[in-house]
Short mmCIF file of C-alpha atoms and ligand atoms in Angstrom, two decimals:
data_model
loop_
_atom_site.label_atom_id
_atom_site.label_comp_id
_atom_site.label_asym_id
_atom_site.label_seq_id
_atom_site.Cartn_x
_atom_site.Cartn_y
_atom_site.Cartn_z
CA MET B 1275 -0.09 -0.02 0.04
CA SER B 1276 1.33 3.29 -1.04
CA VAL B 1277 1.36 6.22 1.72
CA ILE B 1278 -0.82 9.18 0.58
CA SER B 1279 1.55 12.04 1.15
CA LYS B 1280 -0.86 14.87 1.69
CA PHE B 1281 -1.76 13.48 5.10
CA ARG B 1282 -0.25 14.05 8.54
CA THR B 1283 2.75 12.05 9.13
CA SER B 1284 2.56 12.38 13.05
CA PHE B 1285 -0.13 12.44 15.52
CA ASP B 1286 0.48 14.98 18.54
CA PHE B 1287 -1.12 13.39 21.59
CA SER B 1288 0.34 13.79 25.22
CA ILE B 1289 -2.63 13.32 27.42
CA PRO B 1290 -1.54 10.63 30.16
CA ILE B 1291 -4.56 8.47 30.84
CA HIS B 1292 -4.44 7.06 34.33
CA TRP B 1293 -6.91 4.26 34.95
CA HIS B 1294 -5.74 1.96 37.73
CA PRO B 1295 -8.93 1.89 40.02
CA GLY B 1296 -8.76 0.14 43.68
CA HIS B 1297 -9.74 -3.29 42.19
CA MET B 1298 -6.89 -3.40 39.94
CA SER B 1299 -4.24 -2.60 42.68
CA LYS B 1300 -5.96 -5.12 44.87
CA SER B 1301 -5.89 -7.85 42.39
CA LEU B 1302 -2.40 -7.34 41.54
CA MET B 1303 -1.43 -7.38 45.03
CA LYS B 1304 -3.48 -10.57 45.33
CA MET B 1305 -1.79 -12.20 42.36
CA LYS B 1306 1.61 -11.46 43.97
CA GLN B 1307 0.63 -13.15 47.14
CA MET B 1308 -0.40 -16.25 45.14
CA ILE B 1309 2.68 -16.32 42.97
CA ASN B 1310 3.98 -19.67 44.74
CA ASP B 1311 0.97 -21.68 44.32
CA ILE B 1312 0.88 -20.88 40.35
CA ASP B 1313 2.64 -23.38 38.13
CA LEU B 1314 1.99 -21.63 34.94
CA PHE B 1315 0.87 -18.21 33.84
CA ILE B 1316 -1.10 -17.67 30.63
CA GLU B 1317 -0.35 -14.01 29.73
CA ILE B 1318 -2.90 -12.49 26.97
CA ARG B 1319 -1.76 -9.79 24.82
CA ASP B 1320 -3.88 -8.50 21.82
CA SER B 1321 -2.31 -9.22 18.44
CA ARG B 1322 -3.53 -5.99 17.05
CA ILE B 1323 -1.31 -4.17 19.77
CA PRO B 1324 1.12 -6.79 20.60
CA ILE B 1325 3.62 -4.43 22.33
CA SER B 1326 1.30 -1.71 23.71
CA SER B 1327 -0.72 -4.71 25.45
CA ILE B 1328 2.38 -5.46 27.62
CA ASN B 1329 2.07 -4.55 31.18
CA SER B 1330 5.47 -4.19 32.71
CA GLU B 1331 4.11 -5.04 36.21
CA PHE B 1332 3.39 -8.72 34.85
CA GLU B 1333 6.93 -8.91 33.80
CA LYS B 1334 8.10 -8.01 37.25
CA MET B 1335 5.53 -10.32 38.96
CA ILE B 1336 5.96 -13.47 36.67
CA GLY B 1337 9.77 -13.40 36.51
CA ASP B 1338 11.26 -16.73 35.89
CA LYS B 1339 7.94 -18.60 36.53
CA LYS B 1340 6.65 -20.62 33.48
CA ARG B 1341 4.59 -18.41 31.24
CA ILE B 1342 2.97 -18.87 27.73
CA VAL B 1343 2.08 -15.58 25.93
CA VAL B 1344 -1.17 -15.71 23.96
CA TYR B 1345 -1.75 -13.12 21.34
CA SER B 1346 -5.29 -13.01 21.29
CA ARG B 1347 -7.55 -11.81 18.22
CA GLN B 1348 -5.44 -13.39 15.58
CA ASP B 1349 -8.61 -13.14 13.34
CA LEU B 1350 -8.36 -9.28 13.77
CA ALA B 1351 -4.69 -8.82 12.82
CA PRO B 1352 -3.07 -9.19 9.33
CA THR B 1353 -1.06 -12.33 8.73
CA GLU B 1354 2.05 -10.28 7.67
CA SER B 1355 2.27 -8.51 11.04
CA GLN B 1356 1.87 -11.70 12.75
CA SER B 1357 4.71 -13.29 10.77
CA GLN B 1358 6.90 -10.46 11.22
CA LEU B 1359 6.35 -10.32 15.13
CA GLU B 1360 7.11 -14.17 15.27
CA LYS B 1361 10.37 -13.54 13.38
CA SER B 1362 11.08 -10.66 15.64
CA LEU B 1363 10.24 -12.30 18.98
CA LYS B 1364 12.37 -15.32 18.06
CA THR B 1365 15.44 -12.85 17.12
CA LEU B 1366 14.81 -11.50 20.47
CA GLY B 1367 14.96 -14.78 22.21
CA TYR B 1368 11.29 -15.22 22.93
CA ASP B 1369 9.93 -18.49 22.04
CA ASP B 1370 6.82 -19.23 24.44
CA PHE B 1371 4.06 -17.56 22.78
CA CYS B 1372 1.13 -18.36 20.44
CA PHE B 1373 -1.38 -16.67 18.21
CA MET B 1374 -5.02 -17.42 18.51
CA ASN B 1375 -8.79 -16.62 18.34
CA CYS B 1376 -9.82 -17.35 21.84
CA LYS B 1377 -13.27 -17.91 20.72
CA SER B 1378 -12.12 -20.80 18.52
CA LEU B 1379 -12.23 -24.22 20.00
CA ILE B 1380 -9.90 -25.59 17.32
CA ASP B 1381 -7.15 -22.87 18.29
CA THR B 1382 -7.94 -23.60 22.20
CA ASP B 1383 -7.45 -27.47 21.35
CA ARG B 1384 -4.07 -26.59 20.12
CA LEU B 1385 -3.12 -24.49 23.08
CA LEU B 1386 -4.37 -27.19 25.30
CA ASN B 1387 -2.26 -29.73 23.59
CA ARG B 1388 0.56 -27.50 23.99
CA ILE B 1389 0.36 -26.90 27.64
CA LYS B 1390 -0.04 -30.80 28.07
CA LYS B 1391 3.00 -31.57 26.06
CA ASN B 1392 5.38 -29.06 27.21
CA GLU B 1393 4.22 -27.05 30.40
CA LEU B 1394 2.82 -29.85 32.33
CA LYS B 1395 5.04 -32.65 31.09
CA SER B 1396 6.62 -33.15 34.44
CA ALA B 1397 3.06 -32.81 36.29
CA TYR B 1398 1.32 -36.15 34.96
CA GLY B 1399 0.10 -38.35 37.72
CA ILE B 1400 2.11 -36.25 40.31
CA LYS B 1401 -0.01 -33.42 41.35
CA ARG B 1402 -2.70 -31.04 40.79
CA SER B 1403 -1.32 -27.87 38.87
CA SER B 1404 -2.73 -24.38 38.79
CA ALA B 1405 -2.46 -21.86 36.20
CA MET B 1406 -3.40 -18.17 36.20
CA VAL B 1407 -4.63 -16.12 33.03
CA VAL B 1408 -3.46 -12.53 33.34
CA GLY B 1409 -3.44 -9.49 30.98
CA MET B 1410 -4.64 -5.98 30.37
CA PRO B 1411 -8.30 -5.20 30.25
CA ASN B 1412 -10.58 -6.74 27.33
CA VAL B 1413 -7.85 -8.75 26.02
CA GLY B 1414 -9.81 -12.08 26.10
CA LYS B 1415 -8.95 -13.57 29.51
CA SER B 1416 -12.55 -14.58 30.29
CA THR B 1417 -13.15 -15.81 26.74
CA LEU B 1418 -10.00 -17.92 26.62
CA LEU B 1419 -10.88 -19.44 30.19
CA ASN B 1420 -14.36 -20.45 29.01
CA SER B 1421 -12.82 -21.81 25.74
CA LEU B 1422 -10.16 -23.74 27.72
CA ARG B 1423 -12.83 -25.30 30.10
CA LYS B 1424 -15.02 -26.23 27.26
CA ALA B 1425 -12.41 -28.03 25.26
CA GLY B 1426 -10.71 -29.51 28.28
CA VAL B 1427 -13.56 -30.98 30.39
CA ASN B 1428 -16.66 -29.92 28.09
CA LYS B 1429 -18.22 -27.56 30.79
CA GLY B 1430 -20.20 -24.47 30.12
CA LYS B 1431 -19.08 -20.77 30.73
CA ALA B 1432 -17.58 -20.13 34.25
CA SER B 1433 -16.59 -16.47 33.44
CA LYS B 1434 -18.43 -13.51 32.23
CA ALA B 1435 -16.95 -12.23 28.97
CA GLY B 1436 -18.01 -9.13 27.11
CA ALA B 1437 -16.78 -6.27 25.07
CA THR B 1438 -16.76 -3.76 28.14
CA PRO B 1439 -13.38 -3.47 29.36
CA GLY B 1440 -13.11 -4.16 33.13
CA LEU B 1441 -15.95 -6.81 33.38
CA THR B 1442 -14.14 -9.06 35.57
CA LYS B 1443 -13.59 -6.97 39.05
CA SER B 1444 -12.20 -9.71 41.25
CA LEU B 1445 -9.91 -12.74 41.22
CA ALA B 1446 -12.46 -15.74 41.33
CA SER B 1447 -11.70 -19.29 42.64
CA SER B 1448 -10.15 -21.50 39.99
CA VAL B 1449 -12.11 -23.74 37.54
CA ARG B 1450 -10.83 -27.08 36.36
CA ILE B 1451 -9.88 -27.06 32.76
CA LEU B 1452 -7.98 -30.59 32.38
CA GLU B 1453 -8.75 -33.91 34.16
CA TYR B 1454 -5.42 -35.67 33.47
CA PRO B 1455 -3.09 -34.25 34.37
CA GLU B 1456 -5.37 -32.11 36.54
CA LEU B 1457 -5.25 -28.60 35.87
CA PHE B 1458 -7.13 -25.56 37.34
CA LEU B 1459 -7.06 -21.93 36.05
CA TYR B 1460 -7.70 -18.54 37.91
CA ASP B 1461 -9.34 -15.91 35.75
CA THR B 1462 -8.26 -12.49 36.96
CA PRO B 1463 -9.34 -8.94 36.23
CA GLY B 1464 -7.69 -6.85 33.40
CA VAL B 1465 -4.97 -4.72 35.04
CA MET B 1466 -3.62 -1.49 33.59
CA PRO B 1467 -0.03 -0.34 34.57
CA PRO B 1468 -0.38 2.18 37.39
CA PHE B 1469 1.62 4.79 35.20
CA ASN B 1470 2.22 4.57 31.43
CA PRO B 1471 4.94 6.98 30.18
CA ASN B 1472 3.76 6.65 26.65
CA PRO B 1473 0.32 8.26 25.89
CA ILE B 1474 0.21 6.92 22.34
CA SER B 1475 0.22 3.43 23.43
CA THR B 1476 -2.67 4.14 25.73
CA LEU B 1477 -4.34 5.84 22.76
CA LYS B 1478 -3.93 2.58 20.85
CA PHE B 1479 -5.25 0.54 23.43
CA ALA B 1480 -8.34 2.73 23.77
CA LEU B 1481 -8.94 2.41 20.04
CA THR B 1482 -8.96 -1.47 20.24
CA GLY B 1483 -11.41 -1.06 23.17
CA GLY B 1484 -9.29 -1.63 26.14
CA ILE B 1485 -10.10 1.25 28.48
CA LYS B 1486 -13.41 2.71 29.73
CA ASP B 1487 -15.38 4.94 27.40
CA ASN B 1488 -15.46 7.88 29.66
CA LEU B 1489 -11.58 8.07 30.18
CA LEU B 1490 -10.94 9.67 26.77
CA GLU B 1491 -13.26 11.46 24.26
CA TYR B 1492 -14.11 9.39 21.36
CA GLU B 1493 -13.54 12.42 18.98
CA ILE B 1494 -9.81 12.08 19.83
CA ILE B 1495 -9.77 8.06 19.26
CA ALA B 1496 -11.54 8.74 16.05
CA ASP B 1497 -8.82 11.26 14.99
CA TYR B 1498 -6.15 8.90 15.91
CA LEU B 1499 -7.84 6.20 13.92
CA LEU B 1500 -8.08 8.51 10.89
CA PHE B 1501 -4.53 9.42 11.02
CA ARG B 1502 -3.54 5.64 11.37
CA LEU B 1503 -5.85 4.70 8.11
CA ASN B 1504 -4.45 7.43 6.07
CA ASN B 1505 -1.05 7.13 7.09
CA SER B 1506 -1.11 3.41 6.17
CA GLY B 1507 -2.65 4.08 2.66
CA SER B 1508 -5.91 2.40 3.72
CA THR B 1509 -8.98 4.06 2.12
CA GLU B 1510 -11.47 1.24 2.79
CA TYR B 1511 -13.23 3.73 5.23
CA VAL B 1512 -14.04 6.04 2.10
CA THR B 1513 -16.11 3.21 0.62
CA GLN B 1514 -17.61 2.02 4.10
CA LEU B 1515 -18.84 5.38 4.84
CA GLY B 1516 -19.69 6.61 1.37
CA LEU B 1517 -17.32 9.44 1.35
CA GLN B 1518 -16.12 11.11 -1.97
CA GLU B 1519 -12.56 10.98 -1.22
CA PRO B 1520 -10.31 10.20 1.68
CA THR B 1521 -10.00 13.20 4.23
CA ASP B 1522 -7.55 14.07 7.07
CA ASN B 1523 -9.97 16.38 8.86
CA ILE B 1524 -11.80 14.63 11.48
CA ASN B 1525 -14.70 17.38 11.61
CA GLU B 1526 -15.22 16.98 7.96
CA LEU B 1527 -15.29 13.01 8.37
CA LEU B 1528 -17.40 13.17 11.55
CA THR B 1529 -20.02 15.79 10.04
CA HIS B 1530 -20.41 13.27 7.06
CA VAL B 1531 -20.99 10.34 9.50
CA CYS B 1532 -23.59 12.67 11.54
CA HIS B 1533 -25.61 12.87 8.43
CA LYS B 1534 -25.21 9.27 7.35
CA ILE B 1535 -26.23 7.72 10.40
CA GLY B 1536 -28.70 10.42 11.45
CA ALA B 1537 -26.62 11.42 14.68
CA LEU B 1538 -28.28 14.95 14.89
CA HIS B 1539 -29.38 17.09 17.62
CA LYS B 1540 -32.41 19.34 17.46
CA GLY B 1541 -31.88 21.95 14.75
CA GLY B 1542 -29.80 19.62 12.81
CA ILE B 1543 -26.44 20.19 15.09
CA PRO B 1544 -24.34 17.38 14.53
CA ASP B 1545 -23.76 14.88 17.40
CA TYR B 1546 -19.98 14.27 17.14
CA PRO B 1547 -19.44 11.92 20.04
CA THR B 1548 -22.11 9.46 18.38
CA ALA B 1549 -20.57 9.69 14.97
CA ALA B 1550 -17.01 9.24 16.47
CA ARG B 1551 -18.28 6.17 18.45
CA PHE B 1552 -19.79 4.73 15.20
CA PHE B 1553 -16.59 5.53 13.09
CA VAL B 1554 -14.45 3.63 15.70
CA SER B 1555 -16.66 0.80 16.32
CA GLN B 1556 -16.79 -0.10 12.48
CA TYR B 1557 -12.81 -0.29 13.10
CA ARG B 1558 -13.43 -2.68 15.60
CA TYR B 1559 -15.57 -4.93 13.71
CA ALA B 1560 -12.61 -4.92 10.90
CA LYS B 1561 -14.89 -3.02 8.55
CA TYR B 1562 -11.81 -0.86 7.33
CA GLY B 1563 -9.67 -4.00 7.07
CA LEU B 1564 -7.07 -5.63 9.53
CA PHE B 1565 -4.66 -3.58 11.32
CA CYS B 1566 -1.39 -4.02 13.55
CA LEU B 1567 -0.88 -0.71 15.33
CA ASP B 1568 2.53 -1.48 16.76
CA ASP B 1569 5.75 -1.57 15.21
CA VAL B 1570 6.76 -5.22 15.27
CA SER B 1571 10.20 -5.04 13.69
CA VAL B 1572 13.02 -6.12 16.10
CA GLU B 1573 14.11 -2.16 16.48
CA GLY B 1574 10.46 -1.16 16.95
CA ILE B 1575 9.91 -3.79 19.60
CA GLN B 1576 13.13 -2.98 21.38
CA LYS B 1577 12.38 0.68 21.40
CA GLN B 1578 8.79 0.28 22.65
CA LEU B 1579 10.18 -2.01 25.36
CA ASP B 1580 13.00 0.47 26.45
CA GLU B 1581 10.37 3.17 26.76
CA MET B 1582 8.14 0.97 28.94
CA ASN B 1583 10.97 0.10 31.29
CA ASP B 1584 12.31 3.61 31.69
CA PRO B 1585 9.72 5.84 32.77
CA SER B 1586 12.06 7.77 34.80
CA LYS B 1587 12.87 10.37 31.88
CA ILE B 1588 9.29 11.73 32.09
CA SER B 1589 8.15 13.43 35.33
CA LYS B 1590 4.77 12.13 36.52
CA ASN B 1591 3.83 15.47 37.71
CA GLN B 1592 4.70 17.31 34.50
CA LEU B 1593 2.53 14.93 32.79
CA LYS B 1594 -0.50 15.35 35.17
CA LYS B 1595 -0.21 19.01 34.67
CA GLU B 1596 -0.07 18.88 31.18
CA HIS B 1597 -3.18 16.35 31.19
CA LYS B 1598 -5.38 18.94 33.27
CA LYS B 1599 -4.25 21.80 30.76
CA LYS B 1600 -5.21 19.69 27.59
CA LEU B 1601 -8.39 18.67 29.12
CA LYS B 1602 -9.35 22.25 29.70
CA GLU B 1603 -8.31 23.08 26.19
CA ARG B 1604 -10.29 20.09 24.61
CA SER B 1605 -13.57 21.05 26.62
CA LEU B 1606 -13.24 24.57 25.47
CA GLU B 1607 -12.83 23.61 21.67
CA ARG B 1608 -15.67 21.07 22.30
CA TYR B 1609 -17.98 23.76 23.67
CA LYS B 1610 -16.92 26.13 20.58
CA ARG B 1611 -17.59 23.52 18.21
CA LYS B 1612 -20.95 22.61 19.83
CA MET B 1613 -21.98 26.46 19.89
CA GLY B 1614 -20.75 26.73 16.17
CA ILE B 1615 -18.12 29.25 17.10
N1 GTP E 2373 -12.52 -11.68 17.46
C1 GTP E 2373 -12.16 -12.04 18.61
N2 GTP E 2373 -12.75 -11.42 19.69
C2 GTP E 2373 -12.34 -11.84 21.08
C3 GTP E 2373 -11.21 -12.61 21.19
N3 GTP E 2373 -10.99 -12.94 22.34
C4 GTP E 2373 -11.94 -12.27 23.00
N4 GTP E 2373 -12.83 -11.76 21.94
C5 GTP E 2373 -13.77 -10.70 22.44
O1 GTP E 2373 -13.37 -9.62 23.24
C6 GTP E 2373 -14.17 -9.07 24.30
C7 GTP E 2373 -13.58 -9.02 25.52
O2 GTP E 2373 -13.39 -10.59 26.11
P1 GTP E 2373 -13.16 -10.88 27.61
O3 GTP E 2373 -12.98 -12.42 27.36
O4 GTP E 2373 -14.27 -10.38 28.43
O5 GTP E 2373 -12.07 -10.09 27.96
P2 GTP E 2373 -11.05 -9.96 29.42
O6 GTP E 2373 -9.89 -9.71 29.12
O7 GTP E 2373 -11.73 -11.13 30.29
O8 GTP E 2373 -11.93 -8.44 29.82
P3 GTP E 2373 -11.81 -7.77 31.40
O9 GTP E 2373 -12.75 -8.21 32.08
O10 GTP E 2373 -11.87 -6.43 31.00
O11 GTP E 2373 -10.35 -8.06 31.97
C8 GTP E 2373 -15.54 -10.13 24.05
O12 GTP E 2373 -16.54 -9.52 23.30
C9 GTP E 2373 -14.86 -11.28 23.34
O13 GTP E 2373 -15.98 -11.95 22.56
C10 GTP E 2373 -10.51 -13.25 19.88
O14 GTP E 2373 -9.66 -13.94 19.90
N5 GTP E 2373 -10.99 -12.60 18.58
#
């Protein structure tokens, strides 16, 4: 795909988003307390944001324990980015990972066989083993637990799964997912890092549905989406939305969407947040194509990991101040737009 040169080549966003409510810190603490009872961690990351969905807190917690990384939503990420990621991870020395659609029983069977063959080899007939599924919010933890239970012991759903991030709020008791060797699995609430020094990676997480709706205006998420679509030369959105041509102007695009879906207030005033939500939801249903939002080259991964592990360069207070200032500016902008000023 060729990059259309008249579009933006960078996206200015520096609002740090903090979402680490009490239930997340409590759960993280509880997970840490249980560490000695866990034989295997199944850490889930999203194939569309394989690096931005890493929580450095899990890295510290899991340490040298047995872990398998599951890149979920394989069905929503391009095959080229998966092959590139696989190559890069192997070059960087990682090999305990797999890609899957957590809703697919074929994929789940494959994962279960792999766990039986590799991770639980030493446990046959010896003892009951325990595993824990961990990950950021909405990456597919409960879905995977339910699929593993179905594939392993043919039992129904044990955990509530759904498109709303933060659905699982507490660490529940474990459920059996294998009879022989006996394996139990704990579902855990999605945990965001207490502090993420890279606002763009949180923005990517928001775009893929990982943070609560009220934490960031949909118009910003929609603008970032438009930037990414144009920047990758992908114009499927033009056809899908019935636009005349690609645009780099989010207001222009949202005004069109408002009229297309009838998102209008009294007097025909466009309802931008509803239009933005629609634009983003279509992306999440892969209506504009399949995308990987992270750079998965060896250098790209290394750069993102370095940033993640060295937040010391950025002052938390500085970011908080900037956050407040930006929020004020945004609400003024929104007010002006609403009033047609
Ligand atoms: N297409 C696709 N959808 C998935 C996959 N895994 C999970 N989902 C969907 O993603 C949404 C979130 O899944 P959950 O299992 O609730 O995610 P979670 O990680 O438990 O969420 P929290 O409770 O926020 O921690 C649900 O609508 C699932 O159906 C996948 O591999 N492919």
